[in-house]
Tab-separated table of C-alpha atoms and ligand atoms in Angstrom:
chain	number	residue	atom	x	y	z
Z	26	UNK	CA	0.000	0.000	0.000
Z	27	UNK	CA	1.086	3.563	-0.568
Z	28	UNK	CA	1.691	4.541	3.047
Z	29	UNK	CA	3.911	7.412	1.898
Z	30	UNK	CA	1.284	10.088	2.341
Z	31	UNK	CA	0.289	8.861	5.822
Z	32	UNK	CA	3.983	8.616	6.784
Z	33	UNK	CA	4.424	12.195	5.709
Z	34	UNK	CA	1.343	13.319	7.626
Z	35	UNK	CA	2.344	11.474	10.798
Z	36	UNK	CA	5.801	13.012	10.702
Z	37	UNK	CA	4.156	16.418	11.108
Z	38	UNK	CA	2.795	15.460	14.580
Z	39	UNK	CA	4.825	17.058	17.357
Z	40	UNK	CA	5.161	15.905	20.950
Z	41	UNK	CA	4.151	19.364	22.224
Z	42	UNK	CA	0.831	19.709	20.435
Z	43	UNK	CA	-2.376	19.443	22.454
Z	44	UNK	CA	-4.908	18.836	19.739
Z	45	UNK	CA	-5.227	16.774	16.603
Z	46	UNK	CA	-7.784	16.715	13.786
Z	47	UNK	CA	-8.628	14.223	11.030
Z	48	UNK	CA	-10.952	14.253	8.051
Z	49	UNK	CA	-12.193	10.723	7.426
Z	50	UNK	CA	-14.516	9.563	4.648
Z	51	UNK	CA	-17.520	7.285	4.507
Z	52	UNK	CA	-17.359	4.107	2.407
Z	53	UNK	CA	-19.716	2.100	0.238
Z	54	UNK	CA	-19.607	-1.687	0.407
Z	55	UNK	CA	-19.498	-3.658	-2.845
Z	56	UNK	CA	-19.750	-7.010	-1.018
Z	57	UNK	CA	-21.804	-6.267	2.099
Z	58	UNK	CA	-21.119	-7.079	5.738
Z	59	UNK	CA	-24.433	-8.285	7.157
Z	60	UNK	CA	-24.447	-10.403	10.301
Z	61	UNK	CA	-22.008	-10.175	13.195
Z	62	UNK	CA	-20.953	-11.751	16.470
Z	63	UNK	CA	-18.969	-10.550	19.484
Z	64	UNK	CA	-17.797	-6.948	19.247
Z	65	UNK	CA	-18.392	-6.173	15.583
Z	66	UNK	CA	-16.831	-9.376	14.297
Z	67	UNK	CA	-18.248	-9.998	10.833
Z	68	UNK	CA	-19.917	-13.253	9.791
Z	69	UNK	CA	-18.698	-12.728	6.238
Z	70	UNK	CA	-15.909	-10.763	4.547
Z	71	UNK	CA	-16.677	-7.468	2.795
Z	72	UNK	CA	-14.992	-5.067	0.392
Z	73	UNK	CA	-15.710	-1.383	-0.145
Z	74	UNK	CA	-14.803	1.749	-2.008
Z	75	UNK	CA	-13.536	4.513	0.245
Z	76	UNK	CA	-15.439	7.697	-0.583
Z	77	UNK	CA	-14.357	11.311	-0.642
Z	78	UNK	CA	-17.067	13.992	-0.422
Z	79	UNK	CA	-19.065	12.343	2.395
Z	80	UNK	CA	-16.739	12.752	5.349
Z	81	UNK	CA	-16.473	13.692	9.034
Z	82	UNK	CA	-14.041	16.245	10.463
Z	83	UNK	CA	-13.106	15.532	14.075
Z	84	UNK	CA	-10.794	17.515	16.316
Z	85	UNK	CA	-9.717	16.235	19.731
Z	86	UNK	CA	-8.020	18.616	22.205
Z	87	UNK	CA	-6.500	17.213	25.369
Z	88	UNK	CA	-5.098	18.585	28.624
Z	89	UNK	CA	-3.610	16.578	31.450
Z	90	UNK	CA	-5.907	16.163	34.448
Z	91	UNK	CA	-4.731	17.691	37.708
Z	92	UNK	CA	-6.502	15.044	39.733
Z	93	UNK	CA	-6.800	11.550	38.269
Z	94	UNK	CA	-10.301	10.328	39.120
Z	95	UNK	CA	-10.310	7.046	37.177
Z	96	UNK	CA	-13.018	8.324	34.766
Z	97	UNK	CA	-13.039	9.117	31.062
Z	98	UNK	CA	-13.664	12.878	30.803
Z	99	UNK	CA	-15.098	14.230	27.559
Z	100	UNK	CA	-16.847	17.338	26.271
Z	101	UNK	CA	-18.479	16.621	22.939
Z	102	UNK	CA	-19.644	19.165	20.355
Z	103	UNK	CA	-21.460	18.190	17.180
Z	104	UNK	CA	-21.601	20.865	14.466
Z	105	UNK	CA	-20.651	23.494	17.026
Z	106	UNK	CA	-23.172	22.633	19.761
Z	107	UNK	CA	-22.891	20.369	22.805
Z	108	UNK	CA	-24.630	17.059	22.120
Z	109	UNK	CA	-25.334	14.937	25.157
Z	110	UNK	CA	-26.764	11.918	23.326
Z	111	UNK	CA	-23.653	11.566	21.141
Z	112	UNK	CA	-21.359	12.365	24.109
Z	113	UNK	CA	-22.830	9.499	26.145
Z	114	UNK	CA	-22.264	7.042	23.287
Z	115	UNK	CA	-18.695	8.217	22.822
Z	116	UNK	CA	-17.920	8.112	26.550
Z	117	UNK	CA	-19.185	4.509	26.708
Z	118	UNK	CA	-17.093	3.632	23.624
Z	119	UNK	CA	-13.930	5.267	24.961
Z	120	UNK	CA	-14.453	3.746	28.401
Z	121	UNK	CA	-14.224	0.344	26.690
Z	122	UNK	CA	-10.851	1.327	25.159
Z	123	UNK	CA	-8.771	1.959	28.284
Z	124	UNK	CA	-6.726	-1.197	27.587
Z	125	UNK	CA	-5.996	-0.076	23.999
Z	126	UNK	CA	-5.152	3.502	25.086
Z	127	UNK	CA	-3.448	3.577	28.497
Z	128	UNK	CA	-3.576	7.412	28.621
Z	129	UNK	CA	-7.377	7.692	28.408
Z	130	UNK	CA	-8.039	8.268	32.114
Z	131	UNK	CA	-5.249	10.837	32.522
Z	132	UNK	CA	-6.572	13.634	30.282
Z	133	UNK	CA	-9.628	15.842	29.794
Z	134	UNK	CA	-10.733	15.617	26.165
Z	135	UNK	CA	-12.747	18.028	24.085
Z	136	UNK	CA	-14.113	16.471	20.881
Z	137	UNK	CA	-15.526	18.636	18.080
Z	138	UNK	CA	-17.076	16.867	15.133
Z	139	UNK	CA	-18.967	17.828	12.002
Z	140	UNK	CA	-20.108	16.090	8.830
Z	141	UNK	CA	-19.837	17.308	5.246
Z	142	UNK	CA	-23.360	16.012	4.616
Z	143	UNK	CA	-26.520	17.134	6.402
Z	144	UNK	CA	-27.216	15.129	9.556
Z	145	UNK	CA	-30.814	14.470	8.467
Z	146	UNK	CA	-29.878	13.276	4.967
Z	147	UNK	CA	-30.356	9.622	5.839
Z	148	UNK	CA	-26.657	8.958	5.205
Z	149	UNK	CA	-25.143	6.743	7.875
Z	150	UNK	CA	-22.359	8.725	9.453
Z	151	UNK	CA	-20.968	6.015	11.713
Z	152	UNK	CA	-18.209	4.894	9.309
Z	153	UNK	CA	-16.750	8.370	8.822
Z	154	UNK	CA	-17.375	9.444	12.440
Z	155	UNK	CA	-15.870	6.364	14.093
Z	156	UNK	CA	-12.870	6.240	11.766
Z	157	UNK	CA	-12.147	9.951	12.342
Z	158	UNK	CA	-12.366	9.430	16.111
Z	159	UNK	CA	-10.122	6.339	15.968
Z	160	UNK	CA	-7.517	8.214	13.910
Z	161	UNK	CA	-7.522	11.101	16.402
Z	162	UNK	CA	-6.951	8.839	19.399
Z	163	UNK	CA	-4.221	6.874	17.585
Z	164	UNK	CA	-2.541	10.210	16.820
Z	165	UNK	CA	-2.761	11.276	20.466
Z	166	UNK	CA	-1.114	7.980	21.403
Z	167	UNK	CA	1.652	8.770	18.928
Z	168	UNK	CA	2.062	12.312	20.303
Z	169	UNK	CA	2.230	11.073	23.912
Z	170	UNK	CA	4.253	7.881	23.498
Z	171	UNK	CA	5.988	8.104	20.130
Z	172	UNK	CA	4.316	4.821	19.033
Z	173	UNK	CA	3.688	3.754	16.356
Z	174	UNK	CA	6.628	4.844	14.273
Z	175	UNK	CA	5.414	2.938	11.245
Z	176	UNK	CA	2.479	4.132	9.099
Z	177	UNK	CA	1.062	0.651	8.585
Z	178	UNK	CA	1.035	-0.066	12.357
Z	179	UNK	CA	-0.768	3.245	12.787
Z	180	UNK	CA	-3.417	2.460	10.165
Z	181	UNK	CA	-3.853	-1.109	11.414
Z	182	UNK	CA	-4.550	0.103	14.922
Z	183	UNK	CA	-6.860	2.880	13.683
Z	184	UNK	CA	-8.844	0.349	11.652
Z	185	UNK	CA	-9.078	-2.009	14.629
Z	186	UNK	CA	-10.315	0.773	16.937
Z	187	UNK	CA	-12.767	2.057	14.304
Z	188	UNK	CA	-14.188	-1.469	14.002
Z	189	UNK	CA	-14.871	-1.586	17.732
Z	190	UNK	CA	-16.940	1.599	17.304
Z	191	UNK	CA	-18.833	0.566	14.169
Z	192	UNK	CA	-17.960	-2.460	12.022
Z	193	UNK	CA	-17.922	-0.882	8.579
Z	194	UNK	CA	-15.839	2.049	9.915
Z	195	UNK	CA	-12.830	-0.308	9.906
Z	196	UNK	CA	-12.749	0.023	6.104
Z	197	UNK	CA	-12.758	3.858	5.927
Z	198	UNK	CA	-9.148	4.110	7.095
Z	199	UNK	CA	-7.620	2.898	3.823
Z	200	UNK	CA	-7.497	4.599	0.422
Z	201	UNK	CA	-9.611	3.517	-2.565
Z	202	UNK	CA	-10.490	-0.091	-1.685
Z	203	UNK	CA	-10.521	-1.870	1.686
Z	204	UNK	CA	-11.168	-5.496	2.600
Z	205	UNK	CA	-12.482	-6.562	5.979
Z	206	UNK	CA	-13.082	-10.089	7.269
Z	207	UNK	CA	-11.247	-13.373	7.049
Z	208	UNK	CA	-11.252	-15.095	3.646
Z	209	UNK	CA	-9.129	-18.165	2.976
Z	210	UNK	CA	-8.172	-16.824	-0.467
Z	211	UNK	CA	-7.073	-13.368	0.724
Z	212	UNK	CA	-3.701	-13.114	2.405
Z	213	UNK	CA	-3.635	-11.221	5.727
Z	214	UNK	CA	-7.424	-10.831	5.748
Z	215	UNK	CA	-8.796	-10.770	9.286
Z	216	UNK	CA	-12.036	-10.164	11.153
Z	217	UNK	CA	-10.222	-7.823	13.534
Z	218	UNK	CA	-9.543	-4.957	11.137
Z	219	UNK	CA	-9.664	-3.982	7.481
Z	220	UNK	CA	-6.665	-4.302	5.176
Z	221	UNK	CA	-5.834	-2.322	2.048
Z	222	UNK	CA	-6.371	-3.866	-1.380
Z	223	UNK	CA	-2.754	-4.488	-2.195
Z	224	UNK	CA	-3.188	-5.356	-5.865
Z	225	UNK	CA	-3.159	-2.474	-8.246
Z	226	UNK	CA	-6.690	-1.103	-8.629
Z	227	UNK	CA	-7.431	-1.009	-12.360
Z	228	UNK	CA	-7.462	2.532	-13.738
Z	229	UNK	CA	-11.140	2.192	-14.761
Z	230	UNK	CA	-12.072	2.148	-11.077
Z	231	UNK	CA	-9.868	5.017	-9.935
Z	232	UNK	CA	-12.097	8.037	-9.333
Z	233	UNK	CA	-15.202	5.896	-10.005
Z	234	UNK	CA	-18.311	7.955	-9.309
Z	235	UNK	CA	-20.830	7.326	-6.551
Z	236	UNK	CA	-23.797	9.696	-6.734
Z	237	UNK	CA	-25.855	9.145	-3.592
Z	238	UNK	CA	-29.550	9.787	-4.162
Z	239	UNK	CA	-31.349	10.795	-0.975
Z	240	UNK	CA	-34.682	9.085	-1.589
Z	241	UNK	CA	-35.738	9.407	2.046
Z	242	UNK	CA	-34.194	11.228	4.994
Z	243	UNK	CA	-36.470	9.629	7.592
Z	244	UNK	CA	-35.005	7.648	10.439
Z	245	UNK	CA	-34.879	3.931	9.556
Z	246	UNK	CA	-37.591	1.732	11.087
Z	247	UNK	CA	-35.013	-0.968	11.942
Z	248	UNK	CA	-31.436	-0.060	12.906
Z	249	UNK	CA	-28.377	-1.793	11.414
Z	250	UNK	CA	-27.609	-3.209	14.844
Z	251	UNK	CA	-31.023	-4.942	14.962
Z	252	UNK	CA	-30.650	-6.000	11.314
Z	253	UNK	CA	-27.289	-7.681	11.955
Z	254	UNK	CA	-28.697	-9.622	14.881
Z	255	UNK	CA	-31.722	-10.839	12.883
Z	256	UNK	CA	-29.228	-12.693	10.661
Z	257	UNK	CA	-28.649	-15.105	13.580
Z	258	UNK	CA	-31.990	-16.762	12.838
Z	259	UNK	CA	-32.346	-15.940	9.153
Z	260	UNK	CA	-33.122	-19.202	7.299
Z	261	UNK	CA	-30.937	-18.115	4.352
Z	262	UNK	CA	-27.904	-17.102	6.418
Z	263	UNK	CA	-25.664	-20.033	5.439
Z	264	UNK	CA	-26.172	-19.626	1.702
Z	265	UNK	CA	-25.723	-15.884	2.071
Z	266	UNK	CA	-22.322	-16.290	3.710
Z	267	UNK	CA	-21.270	-18.719	0.948
Z	268	UNK	CA	-22.392	-16.215	-1.669
Z	269	UNK	CA	-20.460	-13.374	-0.002
Z	270	UNK	CA	-17.265	-15.448	0.100
Z	271	UNK	CA	-17.634	-16.269	-3.592
Z	272	UNK	CA	-18.435	-12.666	-4.496
Z	273	UNK	CA	-15.326	-11.456	-2.669
Z	274	UNK	CA	-12.943	-13.279	-4.984
Z	275	UNK	CA	-14.874	-12.338	-8.113
Z	276	UNK	CA	-14.990	-8.663	-7.035
Z	277	UNK	CA	-11.262	-8.472	-6.332
Z	278	UNK	CA	-10.542	-10.047	-9.711
Z	279	UNK	CA	-12.841	-7.518	-11.443
Z	280	UNK	CA	-11.201	-4.604	-9.585
Z	281	UNK	CA	-7.792	-5.818	-10.690
Z	282	UNK	CA	-8.629	-6.474	-14.327
Z	283	UNK	CA	-11.048	-3.578	-14.911
Z	284	UNK	CA	-13.978	-5.933	-15.577
Z	285	UNK	CA	-16.775	-3.403	-15.052
Z	286	UNK	CA	-19.484	-5.787	-16.275
Z	287	UNK	CA	-18.746	-8.445	-13.623
Z	288	UNK	CA	-18.272	-5.731	-11.005
Z	289	UNK	CA	-21.692	-4.226	-11.786
Z	290	UNK	CA	-23.436	-7.588	-11.715
Z	291	UNK	CA	-22.064	-8.394	-8.246
Z	292	UNK	CA	-22.729	-4.871	-6.980
Z	293	UNK	CA	-26.436	-5.115	-7.775
Z	294	UNK	CA	-26.741	-8.743	-6.653
Z	295	UNK	CA	-25.278	-7.756	-3.262
Z	296	UNK	CA	-27.690	-4.829	-2.866
Z	297	UNK	CA	-30.723	-6.941	-3.716
Z	298	UNK	CA	-29.565	-9.814	-1.495
Z	299	UNK	CA	-29.080	-7.467	1.468
Z	300	UNK	CA	-32.645	-6.189	1.150
Z	301	UNK	CA	-34.050	-9.659	0.410
Z	302	UNK	CA	-32.464	-10.852	3.677
Z	303	UNK	CA	-34.308	-8.081	5.502
Z	304	UNK	CA	-37.597	-9.005	3.866
Z	305	UNK	CA	-37.282	-12.663	4.857
Z	306	UNK	CA	-36.114	-11.963	8.417
Z	307	UNK	CA	-38.369	-12.793	11.332
Z	308	UNK	CA	-39.881	-10.266	11.846
Z	309	UNK	CA	-39.781	-9.221	8.210
Z	310	UNK	CA	-39.069	-5.610	7.343
Z	311	UNK	CA	-38.574	-3.443	4.271
Z	312	UNK	CA	-36.237	-0.433	4.157
Z	313	UNK	CA	-36.639	0.348	0.454
Z	314	UNK	CA	-39.180	3.019	-0.456
Z	315	UNK	CA	-41.258	3.384	-3.612
Z	316	UNK	CA	-38.643	5.856	-4.888
Z	317	UNK	CA	-35.871	3.294	-4.352
Z	318	UNK	CA	-37.596	0.778	-6.615
Z	319	UNK	CA	-38.456	3.426	-9.200
Z	320	UNK	CA	-34.749	4.377	-9.417
Z	321	UNK	CA	-33.652	0.728	-9.620
Z	322	UNK	CA	-36.058	0.068	-12.513
Z	323	UNK	CA	-35.019	3.203	-14.383
Z	324	UNK	CA	-31.311	2.376	-14.002
Z	325	UNK	CA	-31.886	-1.113	-15.417
Z	326	UNK	CA	-33.959	0.219	-18.329
Z	327	UNK	CA	-31.328	2.898	-19.071
Z	328	UNK	CA	-28.597	0.268	-19.173
Z	329	UNK	CA	-30.664	-1.962	-21.431
Z	330	UNK	CA	-31.258	0.908	-23.845
Z	331	UNK	CA	-27.806	2.510	-23.876
Z	332	UNK	CA	-25.405	-0.283	-22.789
Z	333	UNK	CA	-23.712	2.371	-20.622
Z	334	UNK	CA	-22.109	1.108	-17.372
Z	335	UNK	CA	-24.398	2.640	-14.746
Z	336	UNK	CA	-24.995	0.429	-11.698
Z	337	UNK	CA	-26.736	0.831	-8.343
Z	338	UNK	CA	-26.153	-0.351	-4.826
Z	339	UNK	CA	-27.928	0.136	-1.506
Z	340	UNK	CA	-26.849	0.323	2.104
Z	341	UNK	CA	-29.171	-0.727	4.901
Z	342	UNK	CA	-31.605	2.043	3.935
Z	343	UNK	CA	-33.672	3.481	1.071
Z	344	UNK	CA	-31.031	5.727	-0.517
Z	345	UNK	CA	-29.496	4.655	-3.807
Z	346	UNK	CA	-25.790	4.810	-4.674
Z	347	UNK	CA	-25.182	5.146	-8.427
Z	348	UNK	CA	-21.781	3.935	-9.557
Z	349	UNK	CA	-20.151	4.566	-12.926
Z	350	UNK	CA	-16.711	5.234	-14.439
Z	351	UNK	CA	-15.414	8.775	-14.777
Z	352	UNK	CA	-15.112	8.488	-18.584
Z	353	UNK	CA	-18.895	8.220	-19.066
Z	354	UNK	CA	-19.914	10.992	-16.679
Z	355	UNK	CA	-21.039	13.277	-19.517
Z	356	UNK	CA	-23.353	10.611	-20.891
Z	357	UNK	CA	-24.707	9.455	-17.541
Z	358	UNK	CA	-25.117	12.525	-15.335
Z	359	UNK	CA	-27.743	14.239	-17.574
Z	360	UNK	CA	-29.902	11.087	-17.292
Z	361	UNK	CA	-29.474	10.973	-13.497
Z	362	UNK	CA	-30.322	14.645	-13.198
Z	363	UNK	CA	-33.372	14.470	-15.440
Z	364	UNK	CA	-34.859	11.077	-14.529
Z	365	UNK	CA	-33.602	10.106	-11.085
Z	366	UNK	CA	-33.020	13.269	-9.054
Z	367	UNK	CA	-36.811	13.984	-9.086
Z	368	UNK	CA	-37.162	10.896	-6.824
Z	369	UNK	CA	-34.946	12.554	-4.184
Z	370	UNK	CA	-36.090	14.541	-1.151
Z	371	UNK	CA	-35.772	18.206	-2.196
Z	372	UNK	CA	-33.640	17.023	-5.134
Z	373	UNK	CA	-30.887	16.047	-2.697
Z	374	UNK	CA	-27.939	14.142	-4.167
Z	375	UNK	CA	-24.381	13.829	-2.846
Z	376	UNK	CA	-21.969	13.624	-5.759
Z	377	UNK	CA	-19.178	11.452	-4.446
Z	378	UNK	CA	-16.406	9.286	-5.866
Z	379	UNK	CA	-13.650	6.886	-4.873
Z	380	UNK	CA	-11.235	8.706	-2.590
Z	381	UNK	CA	-7.728	8.577	-1.259
Z	382	UNK	CA	-8.571	7.955	2.387
Z	383	UNK	CA	-8.381	10.013	5.569
Z	384	UNK	CA	-6.101	12.984	6.056
Z	385	UNK	CA	-4.735	14.975	8.939
Z	386	UNK	CA	-6.196	18.503	8.966
G	3	PMV	O1	-21.165	-0.962	10.265
G	3	PMV	P1	-22.641	-1.110	10.441
G	3	PMV	O2	-22.998	-1.832	11.695
G	3	PMV	O3	-23.376	0.187	10.284
G	3	PMV	O4	-23.182	-2.070	9.253
G	3	PMV	C1	-23.057	-1.714	7.908
G	3	PMV	C2	-23.798	-2.647	7.058
G	3	PMV	C3	-23.944	-2.279	5.590
G	3	PMV	O5	-23.752	-0.917	5.375
G	3	PMV	C4	-25.338	-2.669	5.139
G	3	PMV	C5	-22.960	-3.073	4.734
G	3	PMV	C6	-21.513	-2.682	4.803
G	3	PMV	O6	-20.690	-3.591	4.651
G	3	PMV	O7	-21.197	-1.488	4.942
């Protein structure tokens, strides 16, 4: 992996500074993680594109406590205002990390966080938020102790910590493409953290577009946490995990060779499988909206008519991610704007693309 840029960024940290800030992106899974055990340990491997425009900026300031009271002490501000609900979640998360970060009880922390996308846009912010937070605390460890000296140790730890906060956040730490979860055919793959895609990503996928259509900004009726746990009794779970393992190898091959056709087929199969699993859970639930299906049908019809490589995927929600290569933007965007954006809440669309990973700010 090109750790050069992270190496360079880490070398700018100084042992006297008392704050650190990271910008960390969201990611979109190609092969989806759905089903977990323990503390965010995945029941199948997953692979994602790291995004760019959808990101979280987090700054952590720290001052040594005069009296050590054995508690984690945090002030949390979201988009400039104190936010008690988020603060409580973060305190509980950090409290669970005192083994990983021995300095946690010795400092008062002020955390300021904001997202590049509107909070009510229906975009899950946990991947960007948890990865930004993990990167900040790994940087504080480096400032206070000098460890790690190596960029890959730093990123490995940040991915591990991000995973403990929110599973898919483990993948946001790496540029372009990240793999998370043990697969017998993928060297160094592990459930504990994501790893970078170490083969050369084919140039067709570099700067691939992901236009995120905000079809609904309502809060989801079933959270991802509940969705993951319903997989424990899903009658199709075993075949799903087999399918995910198979799709992993085929996706990595497509990413390497630039096989956009195979990539697109898997991308859509994964999205539909994820939502089919929800529909046949007990209790059954549906997170797609009428607008989601309308977009899916129009994308398929457009592809049939034009043979242009426009594909969709879905997260655990109603919003549609539209993926296509940079070279065909001029042919595809006018269609999206004319035919698909009218299905969005207030015409809301986040124009994103494959990105180069987090950066120190
Ligand atoms: O990381 P979580 O618990 O929010 O789960 C994410 C699950 C999906 O977004 C549906 C798939 C994935 O791999 O990102």
